[in-house]
Amino acid sequence: MSDYGQPLFPQLRYCSRCCMPETNEGMQFDSMGICLACRSSEQKMHIDWTKREKMLRDTLDYYHSKSGKNYDCIVPISGGKDSWFQLHVITKVYGLRPLTVTASHNWYSEVGKRNLERSLEIFGVDHIMFTPSRATVNKTARASLKAIGDACWHCHSGISAFPLKMAIQFKIPLLIYGESPAEFSGRATYLNDDTYEATQSDYVSSQKGRDNIFRSDPEHWLKNSAKVPAEEMVGKEGLTDKDIVMYIMPTADDLRQAGVTAIFLGDYMFWDHERQTEFLVKEYGWEEDKVEGSYKRYKSVECIMPGVHDYTKFLKRGFGRGSDMASQDVRAGLLTREEGMELAKKYDSERPPTLDYYLKITGYTEEEFYAIIKSKRLPQLQGETFPV
């Protein structure tokens, strides 16, 4: 019997519609075996996006009216496709003046550097960038593997903490991110949150409604990304208090007192990775490039390390970026589920060449690397021969 279109790990339960397994963090299946991300993709077809856009416009008008001589909002950017699209929408469509901020991972690719620099010129925005020292990056990269099972703790923490710090520092309460968590995370849908249920503009315009809709939960960023608070990294691999200053999250009280909140453009406009990338390439000359572990040329193109990040995910959870991208394409109708499974099997298990660089900067041997990741592997995969 042919194994074409079958998953790599038959002992795992997979979404009956896409290529995502049960080991995806926070994964939930409905009674038909369909994951929340697939449900979200269905919901997008039935949402009144005209009403959603009106909600967005009301929100932006509200914060613009309150900004006075200050910036209208903060837009965290990396130079990637999403941050370019965010800037296009905020500056070209709505005419706002954002402060852009970047928490650098200090692993920028050459294409990523060019894209970031060009975005500042094309969209005419002011920019603040935090770049950790090479020594700090190397220490956190080593400590990260044992702490959270991938190489990127400092990136997860930086992109969570730094924009919030800047919002408080410069008294800019509104942060604007790109794609919605409902688009890809599998933890939520577009219709299971108060934010998405509010559809009347008069409700959005009321202060009561605004407090309910635009709320900031610092624990969200910690639980779903960095995992380990910065304070707990002190002492690991020689990291000091001074090394982790910029990675310390503001407290909930700090954020509430400053009125800081965040919205995702993808909650208010139909989000389409392929169409948006095509638009950015054609309209502005945004650059694509090969990305390790993926057949796509746009996601995380700004970084040299996504291959290592996604390879560790594959070793721990049985899927990597190939599964992520294939599942998005299956939901969009660009691939059959069987075609997606074949792409996932091909790309997920590839050892990334950048692993050699990671081993060099951390001092780990390859055997030590696999031993640490094996200790993080989920029970459903413990019987598999390592590294596959």
Short mmCIF file of C-alpha atoms in Angstrom, two decimals:
data_model
loop_
_atom_site.label_atom_id
_atom_site.label_comp_id
_atom_site.label_asym_id
_atom_site.label_seq_id
_atom_site.Cartn_x
_atom_site.Cartn_y
_atom_site.Cartn_z
CA MET A 1 0.00 0.00 0.00
CA SER A 2 1.40 3.40 -0.99
CA ASP A 3 2.22 5.86 1.78
CA TYR A 4 1.70 8.81 -0.58
CA GLY A 5 -0.20 11.52 1.22
CA GLN A 6 0.13 9.79 4.57
CA PRO A 7 1.71 11.58 7.56
CA LEU A 8 5.24 10.81 8.68
CA PHE A 9 4.12 9.74 12.17
CA PRO A 10 1.00 7.55 11.87
CA GLN A 11 0.69 7.23 15.66
CA LEU A 12 -0.27 10.91 15.89
CA ARG A 13 -3.74 12.29 15.38
CA TYR A 14 -3.90 14.88 12.58
CA CYS A 15 -6.50 17.43 11.60
CA SER A 16 -8.87 15.77 9.16
CA ARG A 17 -8.62 18.76 6.84
CA CYS A 18 -5.02 20.03 6.97
CA CYS A 19 -1.59 18.64 7.91
CA MET A 20 -1.33 19.71 11.54
CA PRO A 21 -0.86 17.05 14.25
CA GLU A 22 -2.15 16.90 17.79
CA THR A 23 1.32 17.87 19.03
CA ASN A 24 0.88 21.45 17.86
CA GLU A 25 0.80 23.45 21.08
CA GLY A 26 -2.74 24.26 22.18
CA MET A 27 -4.20 22.07 19.44
CA GLN A 28 -7.94 21.48 19.59
CA PHE A 29 -10.14 19.38 17.32
CA ASP A 30 -13.89 19.65 16.95
CA SER A 31 -16.27 16.69 16.69
CA MET A 32 -15.35 16.29 13.02
CA GLY A 33 -11.64 16.20 13.75
CA ILE A 34 -11.05 19.67 12.31
CA CYS A 35 -8.58 22.03 14.00
CA LEU A 36 -9.36 25.59 15.06
CA ALA A 37 -7.11 27.10 12.37
CA CYS A 38 -9.15 25.32 9.70
CA ARG A 39 -12.36 26.52 11.37
CA SER A 40 -10.95 30.03 11.27
CA SER A 41 -10.30 29.74 7.54
CA GLU A 42 -13.98 28.86 7.05
CA GLN A 43 -15.13 31.74 9.24
CA LYS A 44 -13.16 34.21 7.14
CA MET A 45 -15.46 33.49 4.23
CA HIS A 46 -18.57 34.49 6.22
CA ILE A 47 -17.32 37.50 8.17
CA ASP A 48 -18.57 40.93 7.15
CA TRP A 49 -15.18 42.48 6.52
CA THR A 50 -16.74 45.84 5.67
CA LYS A 51 -18.02 46.05 9.26
CA ARG A 52 -14.66 44.91 10.55
CA GLU A 53 -12.91 47.63 8.56
CA LYS A 54 -15.28 50.18 10.05
CA MET A 55 -14.29 48.93 13.50
CA LEU A 56 -10.63 49.37 12.57
CA ARG A 57 -11.18 52.85 11.21
CA ASP A 58 -13.11 53.88 14.35
CA THR A 59 -10.31 52.55 16.50
CA LEU A 60 -7.56 54.31 14.57
CA ASP A 61 -9.54 57.55 14.50
CA TYR A 62 -10.00 57.33 18.26
CA TYR A 63 -6.31 56.92 19.01
CA HIS A 64 -5.33 59.52 16.40
CA SER A 65 -7.65 62.01 18.09
CA LYS A 66 -5.96 61.33 21.43
CA SER A 67 -2.34 61.37 20.18
CA GLY A 68 -1.99 65.15 19.92
CA LYS A 69 1.63 65.97 19.13
CA ASN A 70 2.75 62.41 19.80
CA TYR A 71 2.93 59.43 17.44
CA ASP A 72 -0.40 57.84 16.60
CA CYS A 73 0.69 54.28 17.34
CA ILE A 74 3.61 51.86 17.56
CA VAL A 75 4.18 49.33 14.81
CA PRO A 76 6.68 46.57 15.69
CA ILE A 77 8.58 45.67 12.51
CA SER A 78 11.21 43.18 11.41
CA GLY A 79 11.50 43.98 7.71
CA GLY A 80 9.46 40.87 6.90
CA LYS A 81 6.42 40.79 4.65
CA ASP A 82 3.92 41.29 7.47
CA SER A 83 5.60 44.39 8.83
CA TRP A 84 5.82 45.89 5.33
CA PHE A 85 2.12 45.25 4.84
CA GLN A 86 1.36 46.74 8.27
CA LEU A 87 3.24 49.90 7.28
CA HIS A 88 1.49 50.06 3.92
CA VAL A 89 -1.91 49.90 5.63
CA ILE A 90 -1.09 52.29 8.47
CA THR A 91 0.76 54.95 6.47
CA LYS A 92 -0.64 54.71 2.94
CA VAL A 93 -4.24 53.68 3.57
CA TYR A 94 -4.99 55.39 6.90
CA GLY A 95 -2.38 58.15 6.83
CA LEU A 96 -1.16 57.68 10.40
CA ARG A 97 2.26 58.56 11.78
CA PRO A 98 3.62 55.50 13.63
CA LEU A 99 6.77 55.00 15.62
CA THR A 100 8.30 51.75 14.39
CA VAL A 101 10.33 49.58 16.76
CA THR A 102 12.47 46.52 16.19
CA ALA A 103 13.80 44.01 18.69
CA SER A 104 16.67 42.63 16.64
CA HIS A 105 17.69 39.00 17.03
CA ASN A 106 21.11 40.02 15.66
CA TRP A 107 20.81 37.15 13.18
CA TYR A 108 19.75 39.28 10.23
CA SER A 109 20.16 37.91 6.73
CA GLU A 110 21.48 40.23 4.03
CA VAL A 111 18.06 40.26 2.37
CA GLY A 112 16.50 41.01 5.75
CA LYS A 113 18.81 43.96 6.34
CA ARG A 114 17.94 45.45 2.96
CA ASN A 115 14.22 44.95 3.45
CA LEU A 116 14.28 46.57 6.89
CA GLU A 117 16.31 49.58 5.76
CA ARG A 118 14.20 50.09 2.66
CA SER A 119 10.94 49.93 4.60
CA LEU A 120 12.01 52.97 6.63
CA GLU A 121 12.66 54.96 3.48
CA ILE A 122 9.65 53.81 1.46
CA PHE A 123 7.10 54.40 4.22
CA GLY A 124 8.86 57.42 5.74
CA VAL A 125 8.74 56.26 9.35
CA ASP A 126 10.81 56.95 12.45
CA HIS A 127 12.47 53.89 13.93
CA ILE A 128 14.04 52.63 17.16
CA MET A 129 15.98 49.37 17.18
CA PHE A 130 17.35 47.32 20.06
CA THR A 131 20.28 45.08 19.07
CA PRO A 132 21.71 42.75 21.72
CA SER A 133 25.46 42.19 21.82
CA ARG A 134 26.88 39.19 20.03
CA ALA A 135 28.06 37.76 23.35
CA THR A 136 24.55 38.02 24.81
CA VAL A 137 23.01 36.39 21.75
CA ASN A 138 25.44 33.49 21.93
CA LYS A 139 24.81 32.94 25.63
CA THR A 140 21.03 33.10 25.27
CA ALA A 141 21.14 30.78 22.24
CA ARG A 142 22.93 28.17 24.35
CA ALA A 143 20.70 28.64 27.39
CA SER A 144 17.56 28.68 25.25
CA LEU A 145 17.95 25.09 24.08
CA LYS A 146 17.79 23.70 27.61
CA ALA A 147 15.21 26.22 28.81
CA ILE A 148 12.58 26.03 26.06
CA GLY A 149 13.84 23.51 23.51
CA ASP A 150 14.75 25.90 20.70
CA ALA A 151 17.46 28.45 19.95
CA CYS A 152 15.38 31.60 19.98
CA TRP A 153 14.43 32.61 23.52
CA HIS A 154 15.97 36.06 23.07
CA CYS A 155 13.93 36.66 19.91
CA HIS A 156 10.67 35.46 21.46
CA SER A 157 11.29 37.63 24.53
CA GLY A 158 12.56 40.65 22.64
CA ILE A 159 9.62 40.95 20.27
CA SER A 160 7.27 40.58 23.24
CA ALA A 161 8.88 42.93 25.73
CA PHE A 162 10.59 45.66 23.71
CA PRO A 163 7.54 47.14 21.93
CA LEU A 164 5.64 47.23 25.22
CA LYS A 165 8.55 48.98 26.91
CA MET A 166 8.62 51.58 24.14
CA ALA A 167 4.85 52.09 24.40
CA ILE A 168 5.21 52.90 28.09
CA GLN A 169 8.37 54.95 27.67
CA PHE A 170 6.96 57.20 24.95
CA LYS A 171 3.34 57.19 26.15
CA ILE A 172 1.98 55.66 22.93
CA PRO A 173 -0.86 53.36 24.04
CA LEU A 174 -1.74 51.63 20.75
CA LEU A 175 0.40 48.84 19.28
CA ILE A 176 -0.53 47.43 15.88
CA TYR A 177 0.51 43.93 14.84
CA GLY A 178 -0.16 42.02 11.63
CA GLU A 179 -1.80 38.63 11.21
CA SER A 180 -4.35 37.52 13.78
CA PRO A 181 -3.58 34.67 16.20
CA ALA A 182 -6.71 33.06 14.77
CA GLU A 183 -4.96 32.82 11.41
CA PHE A 184 -2.35 30.23 12.33
CA SER A 185 -2.00 29.41 16.02
CA GLY A 186 -4.74 26.81 16.40
CA ARG A 187 -5.57 28.29 19.82
CA ALA A 188 -8.47 30.50 18.77
CA THR A 189 -10.85 31.32 15.95
CA TYR A 190 -12.20 34.57 14.62
CA LEU A 191 -15.52 34.04 16.38
CA ASN A 192 -14.70 32.80 19.87
CA ASP A 193 -13.57 36.02 21.50
CA ASP A 194 -15.29 39.22 22.63
CA THR A 195 -13.09 41.17 20.22
CA TYR A 196 -14.57 39.38 17.25
CA GLU A 197 -18.16 39.32 18.49
CA ALA A 198 -18.37 43.11 18.71
CA THR A 199 -19.61 44.21 15.30
CA GLN A 200 -21.52 47.43 15.93
CA SER A 201 -19.53 50.62 15.44
CA ASP A 202 -21.50 52.42 18.17
CA TYR A 203 -20.36 49.70 20.59
CA VAL A 204 -16.78 50.14 19.48
CA SER A 205 -17.07 53.88 19.89
CA SER A 206 -18.18 53.63 23.50
CA GLN A 207 -15.51 53.67 26.18
CA LYS A 208 -17.09 50.63 27.80
CA GLY A 209 -16.82 48.72 24.56
CA ARG A 210 -13.29 49.92 23.97
CA ASP A 211 -12.10 48.73 27.36
CA ASN A 212 -13.61 45.33 26.66
CA ILE A 213 -12.27 44.97 23.13
CA PHE A 214 -8.76 46.39 23.36
CA ARG A 215 -7.14 44.80 26.33
CA SER A 216 -3.54 43.96 26.98
CA ASP A 217 -2.57 40.71 28.67
CA PRO A 218 1.19 40.51 29.24
CA GLU A 219 0.89 36.90 30.30
CA HIS A 220 -0.29 36.09 26.76
CA TRP A 221 3.09 37.05 25.32
CA LEU A 222 4.97 35.06 27.94
CA LYS A 223 2.83 31.91 27.85
CA ASN A 224 2.61 31.65 24.08
CA SER A 225 6.10 32.70 23.03
CA ALA A 226 9.02 33.16 25.40
CA LYS A 227 7.78 30.56 27.96
CA VAL A 228 10.45 31.43 30.53
CA PRO A 229 10.55 34.91 32.13
CA ALA A 230 13.75 36.87 31.65
CA GLU A 231 14.43 36.89 35.38
CA GLU A 232 14.67 33.08 35.36
CA MET A 233 17.39 33.16 32.69
CA VAL A 234 19.83 34.92 35.00
CA GLY A 235 22.67 32.58 35.92
CA LYS A 236 22.10 30.25 32.97
CA GLU A 237 25.21 29.99 30.76
CA GLY A 238 26.69 33.04 32.45
CA LEU A 239 23.77 35.40 31.76
CA THR A 240 23.64 38.33 34.17
CA ASP A 241 20.95 40.77 35.23
CA LYS A 242 22.46 43.36 32.89
CA ASP A 243 22.28 40.95 29.95
CA ILE A 244 18.52 40.50 30.22
CA VAL A 245 17.38 44.04 31.06
CA MET A 246 15.67 44.59 27.70
CA TYR A 247 13.88 41.24 27.88
CA ILE A 248 12.03 41.90 31.14
CA MET A 249 8.31 42.20 30.52
CA PRO A 250 6.41 45.19 31.90
CA THR A 251 3.97 44.23 34.62
CA ALA A 252 0.23 44.12 34.10
CA ASP A 253 -0.09 47.15 36.38
CA ASP A 254 2.47 49.08 34.30
CA LEU A 255 0.50 48.36 31.13
CA ARG A 256 -2.86 49.19 32.66
CA GLN A 257 -1.61 52.46 34.11
CA ALA A 258 -0.16 53.44 30.73
CA GLY A 259 -3.33 52.33 28.94
CA VAL A 260 -1.32 50.14 26.58
CA THR A 261 -3.25 47.84 24.28
CA ALA A 262 -2.66 45.91 21.08
CA ILE A 263 -4.68 45.05 18.00
CA PHE A 264 -4.04 42.77 15.04
CA LEU A 265 -4.84 44.04 11.55
CA GLY A 266 -5.79 40.50 10.60
CA ASP A 267 -8.80 40.73 12.91
CA TYR A 268 -10.19 43.57 10.80
CA MET A 269 -9.18 42.78 7.23
CA PHE A 270 -9.04 39.59 5.20
CA TRP A 271 -5.51 38.26 5.61
CA ASP A 272 -3.96 36.50 2.61
CA HIS A 273 -0.25 35.73 2.79
CA GLU A 274 0.16 34.91 -0.88
CA ARG A 275 -1.71 37.92 -2.26
CA GLN A 276 -0.06 40.31 0.19
CA THR A 277 3.41 39.04 -0.69
CA GLU A 278 2.69 39.34 -4.41
CA PHE A 279 1.48 42.90 -3.82
CA LEU A 280 4.56 43.91 -1.84
CA VAL A 281 6.95 42.43 -4.38
CA LYS A 282 5.21 44.10 -7.31
CA GLU A 283 4.38 47.44 -5.70
CA TYR A 284 7.45 48.06 -3.56
CA GLY A 285 10.12 45.55 -4.57
CA TRP A 286 10.13 43.61 -1.31
CA GLU A 287 12.77 40.86 -1.59
CA GLU A 288 12.15 37.15 -1.16
CA ASP A 289 14.83 34.50 -0.65
CA LYS A 290 15.27 30.83 0.17
CA VAL A 291 14.23 29.93 3.73
CA GLU A 292 15.53 26.72 5.31
CA GLY A 293 12.92 24.09 6.05
CA SER A 294 10.31 25.63 3.78
CA TYR A 295 9.20 25.65 0.15
CA LYS A 296 8.04 29.26 0.64
CA ARG A 297 10.42 32.17 0.09
CA TYR A 298 8.90 34.78 2.35
CA LYS A 299 8.19 33.66 5.94
CA SER A 300 11.11 34.68 8.26
CA VAL A 301 13.30 35.63 5.29
CA GLU A 302 14.86 38.34 7.47
CA CYS A 303 16.58 35.80 9.76
CA ILE A 304 19.33 33.23 9.17
CA MET A 305 18.07 30.90 11.93
CA PRO A 306 14.48 29.84 11.15
CA GLY A 307 15.76 26.48 9.94
CA VAL A 308 17.20 25.68 13.36
CA HIS A 309 14.08 26.90 15.14
CA ASP A 310 11.78 24.79 13.00
CA TYR A 311 14.05 21.75 13.03
CA THR A 312 13.93 21.69 16.83
CA LYS A 313 10.14 21.94 16.61
CA PHE A 314 10.10 18.97 14.27
CA LEU A 315 12.32 16.92 16.55
CA LYS A 316 10.18 17.74 19.60
CA ARG A 317 6.69 17.77 18.12
CA GLY A 318 6.88 15.86 14.83
CA PHE A 319 6.23 18.79 12.49
CA GLY A 320 8.05 21.86 11.23
CA ARG A 321 7.66 24.75 8.85
CA GLY A 322 6.82 22.46 5.96
CA SER A 323 3.68 21.37 7.82
CA ASP A 324 2.87 24.96 8.78
CA MET A 325 3.09 26.24 5.22
CA ALA A 326 1.42 23.21 3.66
CA SER A 327 -1.50 23.50 6.06
CA GLN A 328 -2.00 27.14 5.13
CA ASP A 329 -2.00 26.20 1.45
CA VAL A 330 -4.46 23.35 2.03
CA ARG A 331 -6.82 25.73 3.84
CA ALA A 332 -6.51 28.20 0.98
CA GLY A 333 -7.30 25.52 -1.59
CA LEU A 334 -3.86 25.70 -3.21
CA LEU A 335 -2.97 22.10 -2.32
CA THR A 336 -4.77 18.89 -1.55
CA ARG A 337 -4.20 17.47 1.92
CA GLU A 338 -2.18 14.62 0.37
CA GLU A 339 0.05 17.05 -1.53
CA GLY A 340 0.52 19.00 1.68
CA MET A 341 1.54 15.88 3.59
CA GLU A 342 4.18 15.09 0.97
CA LEU A 343 5.66 18.58 1.20
CA ALA A 344 5.63 18.38 4.99
CA LYS A 345 7.51 15.09 4.97
CA LYS A 346 10.08 16.47 2.52
CA TYR A 347 10.88 19.74 4.29
CA ASP A 348 10.22 19.13 7.99
CA SER A 349 12.91 16.50 8.47
CA GLU A 350 15.73 18.24 6.58
CA ARG A 351 18.75 19.03 8.74
CA PRO A 352 19.32 22.77 8.24
CA PRO A 353 22.85 23.84 7.21
CA THR A 354 22.62 26.69 9.75
CA LEU A 355 22.71 24.10 12.53
CA ASP A 356 26.49 24.11 12.02
CA TYR A 357 26.56 27.82 12.84
CA TYR A 358 24.38 27.30 15.91
CA LEU A 359 26.70 24.59 17.21
CA LYS A 360 29.70 26.84 16.64
CA ILE A 361 28.34 29.84 18.56
CA THR A 362 27.02 27.76 21.46
CA GLY A 363 29.84 25.26 21.80
CA TYR A 364 27.47 22.30 21.75
CA THR A 365 28.43 19.15 19.90
CA GLU A 366 25.80 17.72 17.60
CA GLU A 367 25.39 14.79 19.98
CA GLU A 368 24.72 17.18 22.86
CA PHE A 369 22.22 19.10 20.74
CA TYR A 370 20.22 15.96 19.96
CA ALA A 371 20.40 14.74 23.55
CA ILE A 372 18.92 18.00 24.85
CA ILE A 373 16.17 18.04 22.26
CA LYS A 374 15.38 14.40 22.94
CA SER A 375 14.74 15.30 26.57
CA LYS A 376 12.15 17.84 25.33
CA ARG A 377 10.43 15.44 22.95
CA LEU A 378 6.74 14.79 23.50
CA PRO A 379 5.71 11.35 24.78
CA GLN A 380 3.94 10.44 21.54
CA LEU A 381 7.28 10.57 19.72
CA GLN A 382 9.63 9.11 22.30
CA GLY A 383 9.84 5.74 20.54
CA GLU A 384 11.07 7.24 17.26
CA THR A 385 14.66 6.81 16.17
CA PHE A 386 16.54 10.07 16.68
CA PRO A 387 16.93 12.52 14.95
CA VAL A 388 13.97 11.48 12.79
#
